[in-house]
PDB file of C-alpha atoms in Angstrom:
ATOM      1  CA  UNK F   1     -18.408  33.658  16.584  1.00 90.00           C
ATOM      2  CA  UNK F   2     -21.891  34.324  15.185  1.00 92.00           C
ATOM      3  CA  UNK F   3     -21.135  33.639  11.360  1.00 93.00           C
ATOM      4  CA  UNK F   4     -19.892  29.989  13.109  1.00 93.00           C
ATOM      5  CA  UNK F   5     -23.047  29.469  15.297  1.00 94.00           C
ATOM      6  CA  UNK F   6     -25.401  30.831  11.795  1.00 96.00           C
ATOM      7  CA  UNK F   7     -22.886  27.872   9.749  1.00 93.00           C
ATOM      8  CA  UNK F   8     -24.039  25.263  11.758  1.00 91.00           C
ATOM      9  CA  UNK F   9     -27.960  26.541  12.562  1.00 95.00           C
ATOM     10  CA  UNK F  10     -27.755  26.556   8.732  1.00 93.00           C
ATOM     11  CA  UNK F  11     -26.293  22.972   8.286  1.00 87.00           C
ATOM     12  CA  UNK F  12     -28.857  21.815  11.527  1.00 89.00           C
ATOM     13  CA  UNK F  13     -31.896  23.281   9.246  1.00 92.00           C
ATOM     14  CA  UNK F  14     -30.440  21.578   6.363  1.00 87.00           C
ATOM     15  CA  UNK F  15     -30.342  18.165   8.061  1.00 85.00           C
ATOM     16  CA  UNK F  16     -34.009  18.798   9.178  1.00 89.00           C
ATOM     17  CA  UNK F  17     -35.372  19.764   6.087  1.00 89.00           C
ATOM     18  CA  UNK F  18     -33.961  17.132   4.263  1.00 85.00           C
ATOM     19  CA  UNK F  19     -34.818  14.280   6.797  1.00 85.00           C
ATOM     20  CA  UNK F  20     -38.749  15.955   6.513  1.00 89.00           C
ATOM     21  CA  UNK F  21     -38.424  15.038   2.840  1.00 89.00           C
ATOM     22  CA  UNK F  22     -37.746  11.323   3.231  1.00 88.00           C
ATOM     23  CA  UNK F  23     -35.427   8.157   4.503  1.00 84.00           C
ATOM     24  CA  UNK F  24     -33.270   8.201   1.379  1.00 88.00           C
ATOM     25  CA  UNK F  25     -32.389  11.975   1.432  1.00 85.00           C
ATOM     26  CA  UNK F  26     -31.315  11.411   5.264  1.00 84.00           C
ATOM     27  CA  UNK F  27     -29.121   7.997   4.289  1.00 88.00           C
ATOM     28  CA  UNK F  28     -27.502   9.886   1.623  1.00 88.00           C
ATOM     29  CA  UNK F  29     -26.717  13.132   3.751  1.00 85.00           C
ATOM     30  CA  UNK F  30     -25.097  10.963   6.319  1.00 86.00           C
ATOM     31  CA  UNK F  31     -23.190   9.442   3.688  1.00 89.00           C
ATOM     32  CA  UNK F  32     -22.238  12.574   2.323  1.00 88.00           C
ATOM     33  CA  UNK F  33     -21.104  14.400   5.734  1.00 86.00           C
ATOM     34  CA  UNK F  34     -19.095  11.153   7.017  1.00 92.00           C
ATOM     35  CA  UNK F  35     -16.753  10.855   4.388  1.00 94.00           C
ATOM     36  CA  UNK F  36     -14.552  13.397   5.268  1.00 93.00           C
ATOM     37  CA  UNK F  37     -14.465  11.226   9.217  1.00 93.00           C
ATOM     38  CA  UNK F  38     -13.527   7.745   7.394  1.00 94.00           C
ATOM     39  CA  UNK F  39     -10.906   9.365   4.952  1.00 95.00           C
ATOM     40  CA  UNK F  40      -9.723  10.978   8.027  1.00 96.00           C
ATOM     41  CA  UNK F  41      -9.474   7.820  10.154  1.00 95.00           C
ATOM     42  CA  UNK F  42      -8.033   5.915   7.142  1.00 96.00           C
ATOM     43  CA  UNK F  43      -4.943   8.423   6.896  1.00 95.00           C
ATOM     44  CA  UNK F  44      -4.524   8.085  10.289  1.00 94.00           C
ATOM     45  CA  UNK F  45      -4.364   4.624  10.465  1.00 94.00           C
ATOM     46  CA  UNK F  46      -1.440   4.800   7.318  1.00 93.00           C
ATOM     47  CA  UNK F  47      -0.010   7.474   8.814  1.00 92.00           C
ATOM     48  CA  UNK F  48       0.271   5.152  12.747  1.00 91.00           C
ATOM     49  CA  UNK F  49       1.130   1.912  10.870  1.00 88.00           C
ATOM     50  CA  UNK F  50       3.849   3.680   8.650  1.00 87.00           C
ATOM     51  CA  UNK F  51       5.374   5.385  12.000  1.00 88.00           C
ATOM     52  CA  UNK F  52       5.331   2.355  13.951  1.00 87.00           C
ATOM     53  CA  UNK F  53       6.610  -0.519  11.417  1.00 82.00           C
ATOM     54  CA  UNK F  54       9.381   1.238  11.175  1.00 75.00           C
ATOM     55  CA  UNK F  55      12.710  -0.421  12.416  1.00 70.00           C
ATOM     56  CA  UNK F  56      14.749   1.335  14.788  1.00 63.00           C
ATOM     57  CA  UNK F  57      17.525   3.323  13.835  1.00 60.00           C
ATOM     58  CA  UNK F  58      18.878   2.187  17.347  1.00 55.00           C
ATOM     59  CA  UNK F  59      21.703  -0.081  17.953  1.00 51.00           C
ATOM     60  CA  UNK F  60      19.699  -2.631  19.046  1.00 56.00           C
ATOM     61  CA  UNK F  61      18.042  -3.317  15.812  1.00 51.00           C
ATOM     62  CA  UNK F  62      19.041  -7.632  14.911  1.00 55.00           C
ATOM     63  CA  UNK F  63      21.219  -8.155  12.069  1.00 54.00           C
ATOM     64  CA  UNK F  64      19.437  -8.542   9.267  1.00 55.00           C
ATOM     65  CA  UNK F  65      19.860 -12.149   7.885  1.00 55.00           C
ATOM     66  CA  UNK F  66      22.845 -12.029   4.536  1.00 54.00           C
ATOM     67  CA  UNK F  67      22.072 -13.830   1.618  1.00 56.00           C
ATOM     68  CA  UNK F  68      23.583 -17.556   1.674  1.00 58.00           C
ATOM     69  CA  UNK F  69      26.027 -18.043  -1.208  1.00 58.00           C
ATOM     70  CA  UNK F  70      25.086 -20.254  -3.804  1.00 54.00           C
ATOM     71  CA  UNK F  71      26.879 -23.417  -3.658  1.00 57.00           C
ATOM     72  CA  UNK F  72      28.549 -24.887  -6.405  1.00 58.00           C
ATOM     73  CA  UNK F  73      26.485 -27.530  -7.503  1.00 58.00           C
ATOM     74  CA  UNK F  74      23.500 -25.648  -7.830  1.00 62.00           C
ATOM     75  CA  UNK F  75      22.596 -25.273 -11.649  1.00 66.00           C
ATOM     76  CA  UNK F  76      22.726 -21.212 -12.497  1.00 62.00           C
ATOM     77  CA  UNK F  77      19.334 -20.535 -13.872  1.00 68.00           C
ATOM     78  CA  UNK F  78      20.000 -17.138 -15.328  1.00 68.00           C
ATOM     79  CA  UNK F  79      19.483 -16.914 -19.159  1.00 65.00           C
ATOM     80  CA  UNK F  80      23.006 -16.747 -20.767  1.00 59.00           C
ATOM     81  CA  UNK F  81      23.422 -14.557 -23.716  1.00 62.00           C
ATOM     82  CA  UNK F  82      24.618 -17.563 -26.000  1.00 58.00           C
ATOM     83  CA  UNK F  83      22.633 -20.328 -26.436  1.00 57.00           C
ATOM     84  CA  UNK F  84      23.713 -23.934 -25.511  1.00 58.00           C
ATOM     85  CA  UNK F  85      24.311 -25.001 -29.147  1.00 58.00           C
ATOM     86  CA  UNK F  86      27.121 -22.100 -29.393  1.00 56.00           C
ATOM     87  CA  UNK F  87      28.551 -23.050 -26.349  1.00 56.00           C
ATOM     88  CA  UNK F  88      29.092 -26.410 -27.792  1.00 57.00           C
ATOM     89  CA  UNK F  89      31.556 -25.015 -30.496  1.00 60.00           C
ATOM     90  CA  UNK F  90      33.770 -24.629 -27.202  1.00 61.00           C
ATOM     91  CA  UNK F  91      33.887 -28.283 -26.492  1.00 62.00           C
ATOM     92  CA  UNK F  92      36.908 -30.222 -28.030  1.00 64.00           C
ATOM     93  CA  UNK F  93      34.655 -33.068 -30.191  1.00 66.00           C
ATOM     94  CA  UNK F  94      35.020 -36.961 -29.297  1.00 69.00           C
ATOM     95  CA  UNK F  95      37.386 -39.086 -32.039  1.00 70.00           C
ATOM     96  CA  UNK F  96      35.036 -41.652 -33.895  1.00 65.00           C
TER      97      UNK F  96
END
């Protein structure tokens, strides 16, 4: 119990010398000894939104929506392997 009370009389002193020696050197100690607290509050805020976006593994979870089939007369627009003057060796040719 005493080494923890001498840590922080020995932190305290710290803080008091260094505010003695001027604005900047207290600005950048507070700086310094609240980064651990925002690191800590930004992992818990991850760690809370990842927990509670989470979709239920309940039955009552909605479907989720399926993909709608492409209709017919929708134009594929995937490159093909074989370009379109390949593909025209396929086609029978018109009589002149």
């Amino acid at each position: 119990m005493e080494q923890i009370n001498s840590f922080f009389s020995s932190l305290w002193s710290l803080v008091h010398r260094k505010h003695e020696e001027g604005i900047f050197n207290t600005i950048c100690l507070a700086v310094l000894m609240g980064l651990p607290l925002v690191v800590f509050l930004i992992l818990l805020f991850i760690c809370c939104h990842c927990c509670c976006s989470r979709p239920n593994k309940g039955g009552n979870q909605p479907e989720r929506t399926k993909k709608k089939k492409k209709k017919k007369d929708e134009e594929d627009l995937w490159i093909t392997a074989r370009p379109k003057l390949l593909q025209l060796e396929k086609r029978p040719s018109l009589p002149v």
